Amino acid sequence: MTPPVLQVENLSIGFKTEGSYSEAIRNISFQVPAGKITAIVGESGSGKSITSLSIMQLLPKQAIVRGNIFFSPAEGKSIDLLTLSEKQTNGFRGKDISMVFQEPMTSLNPVFTCGFQVMEAIQLHQQVSAQAAKEQTISLFQKVKLPNPVSIINKYPHELSGGQKQRVMIAMAISCNPSVLIADEPTTALDVRVQKTILELIRSLQTETGMSVVLISHDLGLVADIADQLLVMYKGEIVEQGPAAEVLNHPAHEYTKALMACRPAMHQRGERLPVVSDFLHTVNRGDDSRMPIGSSPESIQTLTGKNGANAGDIALRVEHLSVVYPARKKLFGKPLPDFKAVDDVSFLVNRGETVGLVGESGCGKTTLGRTILQLLKPTSGKVILDGVDLARLTQKELHPVRKELQIVFQDPYGSLNPRITIGDAIREPMNVHALLQNKSQRKEKVIDLLEKVNLKPEHFNRYPHQFSGGQRQRICIARALALNPSFLVFDESVSALDVSVQAQVLNLLNDLKKEFGFTSIFISHDLSVVRFISDRIMVMHQGKIVEEGNADDIYFNPREAYTQELIAAIPGKQMKPSWLS
């Protein structure tokens, strides 16, 4: 019997800061079989990334590590990685055990070309010439299916898309034929089609080379089609592990069930998504955990009309909208064509309706959302809100209208000023538009909004860094609602969140929509999320709306080949075990 390539025994990791000790990993043990894909799944803070960093010996110096991590290469005796010196570790790291990090933009050096960085890794571990390293790099770029590998050698990271940068990282990681490849959230925030391609690439490389893969993710659906073995982590402990098919079809731990159940693809529109606390804090949840918002989907439809809005009451009318960026470069002495980010787009949004806008990165959906809000000026066309063409208004004329238009951005941390408290951040729009009579009344309004998004009044004086990603997104939603806007744009506002936190935010948005009655456009690359939250869906591709219709019709019966590809790429779409029915 082939021994496991990695064997972790009784591993505990803690951090000592300011006299206090915090334990991040508690006495975990597991094995990584040779030539298999082992997935480690859990929410942010569960300890999965710290576990992978301990294997690579990349933990900070203040980390206190106990236990053993045995590495058994194909040839040679077993070695405890925790007993190696820094010099010995450098001999293994990148050569025998390599890693693909979560964010390729920050993992690649922006001042060096992509080719140089891969060549550097090759020459560090292999005694080859610069020319041989270059040829090997081109071969690796071909292997990871990068377009025009020879030209990408001389390109810098900022010149590549997110998926292409991740392929460069994978090429670097496999450059020395490692025994173990650790992929830490390698597809987070990537488009679903790119995500599917990266996972298929990892699987094909693993099959071709016979290496072992440790795949880290927060989404069980993502690893369902690729993992051979599955470990589920919760608060620094492994709560369940075993063959992937067995864990997914017959989960034994309530936390595993929760991670599966809170995915929007598992539920009907209008259904309240279950969250982790529903499973861990209650033994018998009854029927309340998935009660529809309001009373029933039928009653919502009766009250609001066929598309979830007052029939015939149009809030927004977009007519022949185009946003064109003029070309500033030349190729072989000839000017390049202008880039049409939004190309002659027209649509309607009914009052009280949520319209989903879905498509891959670069399709123009964010540009369209920002142009509707007049954060970008259109090249041509009309944006008519409540009978007023916003595109024709001056900045001075726009100011009083702006309080009716708000946006929730993708990155909540980047959207908040780190130097001011979240109470002041939410109150700021009220100050600008002179809403309410005085500072005291505005503070009462802020506290009321905090409670509506399930935060506490005492959070008023805390700073953004003191909150989790999901909490920061709630703060941004509260700020967007501070002026009681009639129209909201949610731009990829749940794409980077854990599936369990995503479920909480989606439930919150449905509750707030019912209470405040706003009209909204929900932008995302994930059709399963868009289908859950939206009344209608518009599919955007290369600046144009290629398909539009009722959310369920688009999701279950797409007409366009592009839409069909987006739906086919949804991770774990077919995964619905009998216990969840």
XYZ file of N, CA, C and O in Angstrom, residues 442-529:
352
model
N -29.517 62.358 13.465
C -28.815 61.530 12.485
C -28.175 60.323 13.156
O -28.151 59.233 12.580
N -27.664 60.507 14.359
C -27.079 59.368 15.069
C -28.151 58.336 15.388
O -27.914 57.123 15.262
N -29.339 58.796 15.794
C -30.449 57.865 16.060
C -30.804 57.084 14.793
O -31.079 55.879 14.844
N -30.772 57.780 13.645
C -31.072 57.130 12.368
C -29.998 56.072 12.050
O -30.313 54.963 11.595
N -28.729 56.396 12.317
C -27.634 55.461 12.067
C -27.792 54.216 12.930
O -27.644 53.086 12.450
N -28.100 54.400 14.198
C -28.281 53.269 15.116
C -29.443 52.391 14.653
O -29.368 51.157 14.686
N -30.516 53.040 14.180
C -31.657 52.289 13.658
C -31.246 51.460 12.441
O -31.630 50.285 12.314
N -30.422 52.034 11.557
C -29.957 51.314 10.369
C -29.034 50.161 10.755
O -29.097 49.079 10.158
N -28.177 50.382 11.749
C -27.293 49.309 12.215
C -28.102 48.118 12.710
O -27.776 46.959 12.423
N -29.152 48.391 13.442
C -29.998 47.311 13.951
C -30.733 46.607 12.817
O -30.942 45.398 12.861
N -31.107 47.366 11.784
C -31.818 46.763 10.649
C -30.923 45.795 9.874
O -31.406 44.839 9.272
N -29.613 46.063 9.874
C -28.687 45.154 9.170
C -28.027 44.186 10.157
O -26.968 43.623 9.885
N -28.668 44.005 11.303
C -28.250 43.024 12.311
C -26.880 43.311 12.929
O -26.095 42.410 13.213
N -26.579 44.591 13.113
C -25.421 45.011 13.893
C -25.914 45.698 15.156
O -27.107 45.951 15.315
N -25.000 46.032 16.063
C -25.390 46.551 17.375
C -25.096 48.046 17.495
O -24.161 48.552 16.865
N -25.859 48.753 18.337
C -25.618 50.187 18.533
C -24.200 50.500 18.990
O -23.628 51.526 18.605
N -23.603 49.617 19.797
C -22.247 49.874 20.297
C -21.191 49.794 19.195
O -20.027 50.163 19.410
N -21.580 49.314 18.010
C -20.641 49.286 16.892
C -20.419 50.668 16.286
O -19.509 50.851 15.468
N -21.210 51.631 16.674
C -21.177 52.982 16.098
C -19.761 53.564 16.099
O -19.322 54.166 15.115
N -19.020 53.393 17.179
C -17.708 54.024 17.338
C -16.534 53.112 16.967
O -15.379 53.427 17.271
N -16.808 52.005 16.306
C -15.728 51.116 15.886
C -15.292 51.433 14.454
O -16.041 52.035 13.680
N -14.090 50.973 14.134
C -13.507 51.246 12.818
C -13.656 50.022 11.898
O -13.834 48.893 12.374
N -13.571 50.239 10.568
C -13.798 49.128 9.623
C -12.945 47.892 9.884
O -13.417 46.760 9.712
N -11.671 48.073 10.299
C -10.797 46.915 10.473
C -11.226 46.017 11.625
O -10.732 44.892 11.761
N -12.161 46.493 12.455
C -12.618 45.710 13.601
C -13.791 44.797 13.256
O -14.350 44.149 14.138
N -14.139 44.725 11.966
C -15.277 43.914 11.530
C -14.839 42.871 10.505
O -13.837 43.042 9.810
N -15.626 41.806 10.405
C -15.395 40.787 9.380
C -15.877 41.306 8.029
O -16.543 42.342 7.937
N -15.557 40.549 6.958
C -15.977 40.946 5.619
C -17.490 41.047 5.484
O -18.010 41.994 4.893
N -18.202 40.076 6.053
C -19.662 40.101 5.989
C -20.246 41.276 6.761
O -21.217 41.911 6.325
N -19.666 41.595 7.920
C -20.133 42.732 8.707
C -19.868 44.046 7.979
O -20.709 44.951 7.987
N -18.705 44.151 7.332
C -18.399 45.376 6.588
C -19.368 45.574 5.431
O -19.758 46.701 5.118
N -19.788 44.462 4.793
C -20.755 44.606 3.710
C -22.101 45.076 4.250
O -22.807 45.852 3.592
N -22.470 44.620 5.453
C -23.699 45.094 6.088
C -23.619 46.600 6.365
O -24.603 47.328 6.225
N -22.435 47.046 6.773
C -22.228 48.479 7.026
C -22.424 49.279 5.739
O -23.074 50.331 5.737
N -21.873 48.768 4.635
C -22.026 49.455 3.342
C -23.488 49.491 2.902
O -23.942 50.474 2.303
N -24.225 48.423 3.187
C -25.655 48.404 2.861
C -26.401 49.435 3.707
O -27.263 50.171 3.208
N -26.058 49.514 5.000
C -26.682 50.514 5.879
C -26.399 51.920 5.371
O -27.288 52.789 5.368
N -25.162 52.167 4.946
C -24.813 53.501 4.431
C -25.599 53.815 3.158
O -26.057 54.941 2.953
N -25.764 52.808 2.286
C -26.510 53.019 1.045
C -27.976 53.347 1.320
O -28.618 54.057 0.542
N -28.505 52.830 2.443
C -29.920 53.064 2.785
C -30.129 54.329 3.605
O -31.271 54.689 3.903
N -29.051 55.007 3.989
C -29.156 56.155 4.897
C -30.028 57.276 4.348
O -30.665 58.011 5.110
N -30.072 57.422 3.027
C -30.843 58.512 2.414
C -32.204 58.039 1.902
O -32.871 58.760 1.155
N -32.621 56.840 2.286
C -33.883 56.259 1.808
C -33.979 56.320 0.281
O -34.938 56.863 -0.280
N -32.994 55.763 -0.421
C -32.985 55.868 -1.885
C -34.098 55.035 -2.506
O -34.546 54.045 -1.938
N -34.503 55.445 -3.691
C -35.522 54.680 -4.415
C -34.884 53.664 -5.353
O -35.545 52.725 -5.782
N -33.579 53.853 -5.653
C -32.918 52.971 -6.622
C -31.524 52.621 -6.116
O -30.735 53.484 -5.755
N -31.230 51.307 -6.105
C -29.934 50.816 -5.623
C -29.281 49.913 -6.669
O -29.965 49.153 -7.363
N -27.946 50.000 -6.758
C -27.160 49.081 -7.589
C -26.249 48.293 -6.666
O -25.482 48.873 -5.885
N -26.356 46.966 -6.712
C -25.478 46.080 -5.938
C -24.459 45.485 -6.916
O -24.791 44.646 -7.739
N -23.210 45.955 -6.828
C -22.186 45.556 -7.785
C -21.299 44.467 -7.187
O -20.377 44.756 -6.433
N -21.574 43.211 -7.541
C -20.806 42.055 -7.037
C -20.669 42.118 -5.508
O -19.603 41.844 -4.955
N -21.751 42.455 -4.827
C -21.668 42.755 -3.399
C -21.595 41.518 -2.510
O -21.410 41.642 -1.298
N -21.726 40.301 -3.082
C -21.590 39.088 -2.267
C -20.592 38.098 -2.863
O -20.425 37.000 -2.346
N -19.884 38.490 -3.938
C -19.074 37.521 -4.678
C -17.863 37.018 -3.905
O -17.418 35.890 -4.111
N -17.308 37.846 -3.004
C -16.093 37.428 -2.285
C -16.389 36.905 -0.880
O -15.469 36.666 -0.110
N -17.665 36.724 -0.551
C -18.037 36.298 0.800
C -18.130 34.773 0.887
O -18.428 34.098 -0.105
N -17.899 34.238 2.087
C -18.159 32.821 2.335
C -19.612 32.511 2.006
O -20.494 33.367 2.160
N -19.890 31.272 1.588
C -21.263 30.928 1.210
C -22.236 31.123 2.375
O -23.398 31.495 2.176
N -21.781 30.874 3.605
C -22.671 31.044 4.758
C -22.961 32.512 5.014
O -24.095 32.904 5.318
N -21.931 33.384 4.880
C -22.130 34.827 5.053
C -22.943 35.366 3.885
O -23.798 36.244 4.053
N -22.687 34.833 2.689
C -23.459 35.224 1.513
C -24.948 34.983 1.736
O -25.786 35.823 1.392
N -25.281 33.841 2.325
C -26.685 33.527 2.610
C -27.296 34.552 3.558
O -28.433 34.999 3.356
N -26.544 34.959 4.580
C -27.042 35.958 5.525
C -27.314 37.287 4.823
O -28.343 37.926 5.052
N -26.386 37.710 3.951
C -26.534 38.995 3.263
C -27.693 38.939 2.273
O -28.468 39.900 2.154
N -27.848 37.816 1.552
C -28.971 37.702 0.614
C -30.314 37.724 1.341
O -31.271 38.362 0.879
N -30.406 37.043 2.491
C -31.628 37.117 3.297
C -31.898 38.550 3.744
O -33.038 39.029 3.726
N -30.818 39.227 4.159
C -30.943 40.610 4.620
C -31.462 41.510 3.503
O -32.362 42.339 3.719
N -30.922 41.346 2.295
C -31.363 42.174 1.175
C -32.835 41.952 0.861
O -33.569 42.911 0.566
N -33.276 40.716 0.915
C -34.692 40.442 0.684
C -35.575 41.085 1.753
O -36.638 41.629 1.461
N -35.128 41.022 3.014
C -35.885 41.642 4.101
C -35.948 43.161 3.937
O -37.004 43.781 4.104
N -34.796 43.766 3.602
C -34.731 45.226 3.461
C -35.529 45.697 2.246
O -36.163 46.757 2.283
N -35.510 44.896 1.195
C -36.290 45.262 0.006
C -37.780 45.313 0.340
O -38.502 46.221 -0.086
N -38.220 44.352 1.141
C -39.625 44.325 1.532
C -39.971 45.531 2.406
O -41.032 46.143 2.276
N -39.033 45.912 3.304
C -39.297 47.012 4.231
C -39.189 48.383 3.564
O -40.028 49.251 3.767
N -38.139 48.572 2.731
C -37.893 49.895 2.155
C -38.524 50.069 0.776
O -38.685 51.189 0.313
N -38.815 48.966 0.095
C -39.487 49.036 -1.193
C -38.652 49.617 -2.320
O -39.198 50.184 -3.271
N -37.327 49.511 -2.240
C -36.485 50.096 -3.282
C -36.475 49.238 -4.549
O -36.777 48.044 -4.530
N -36.114 49.878 -5.650
C -35.878 49.220 -6.926
C -34.374 48.976 -7.035
O -33.584 49.786 -6.544
N -33.968 47.871 -7.662
C -32.529 47.597 -7.667
C -32.088 46.822 -8.897
O -32.862 46.115 -9.530
N -30.802 47.000 -9.198
C -30.102 46.166 -10.182
C -29.016 45.414 -9.428
O -28.203 46.023 -8.720
N -29.017 44.094 -9.555
C -28.076 43.239 -8.822
C -27.092 42.653 -9.817
O -27.446 41.824 -10.651
N -25.831 43.103 -9.740
C -24.793 42.700 -10.686
C -23.968 41.558 -10.099
O -23.528 41.631 -8.953
N -23.757 40.505 -10.887
C -22.938 39.386 -10.426
C -22.500 38.543 -11.616
O -23.087 38.622 -12.693
N -21.448 37.726 -11.398
C -21.053 36.758 -12.429
C -21.635 35.383 -12.129
O -21.473 34.464 -12.913
N -22.337 35.244 -10.992
C -22.862 33.953 -10.551
C -24.372 33.901 -10.783
O -25.147 34.556 -10.077
N -24.786 33.118 -11.769
C -26.203 33.059 -12.126
C -27.065 32.449 -11.027
O -28.245 32.779 -10.906
N -26.515 31.553 -10.211
C -27.322 30.947 -9.146
C -27.705 31.978 -8.099
O -28.827 31.973 -7.581
N -26.793 32.898 -7.784
C -27.082 33.977 -6.834
C -28.063 34.964 -7.447
O -29.027 35.396 -6.801
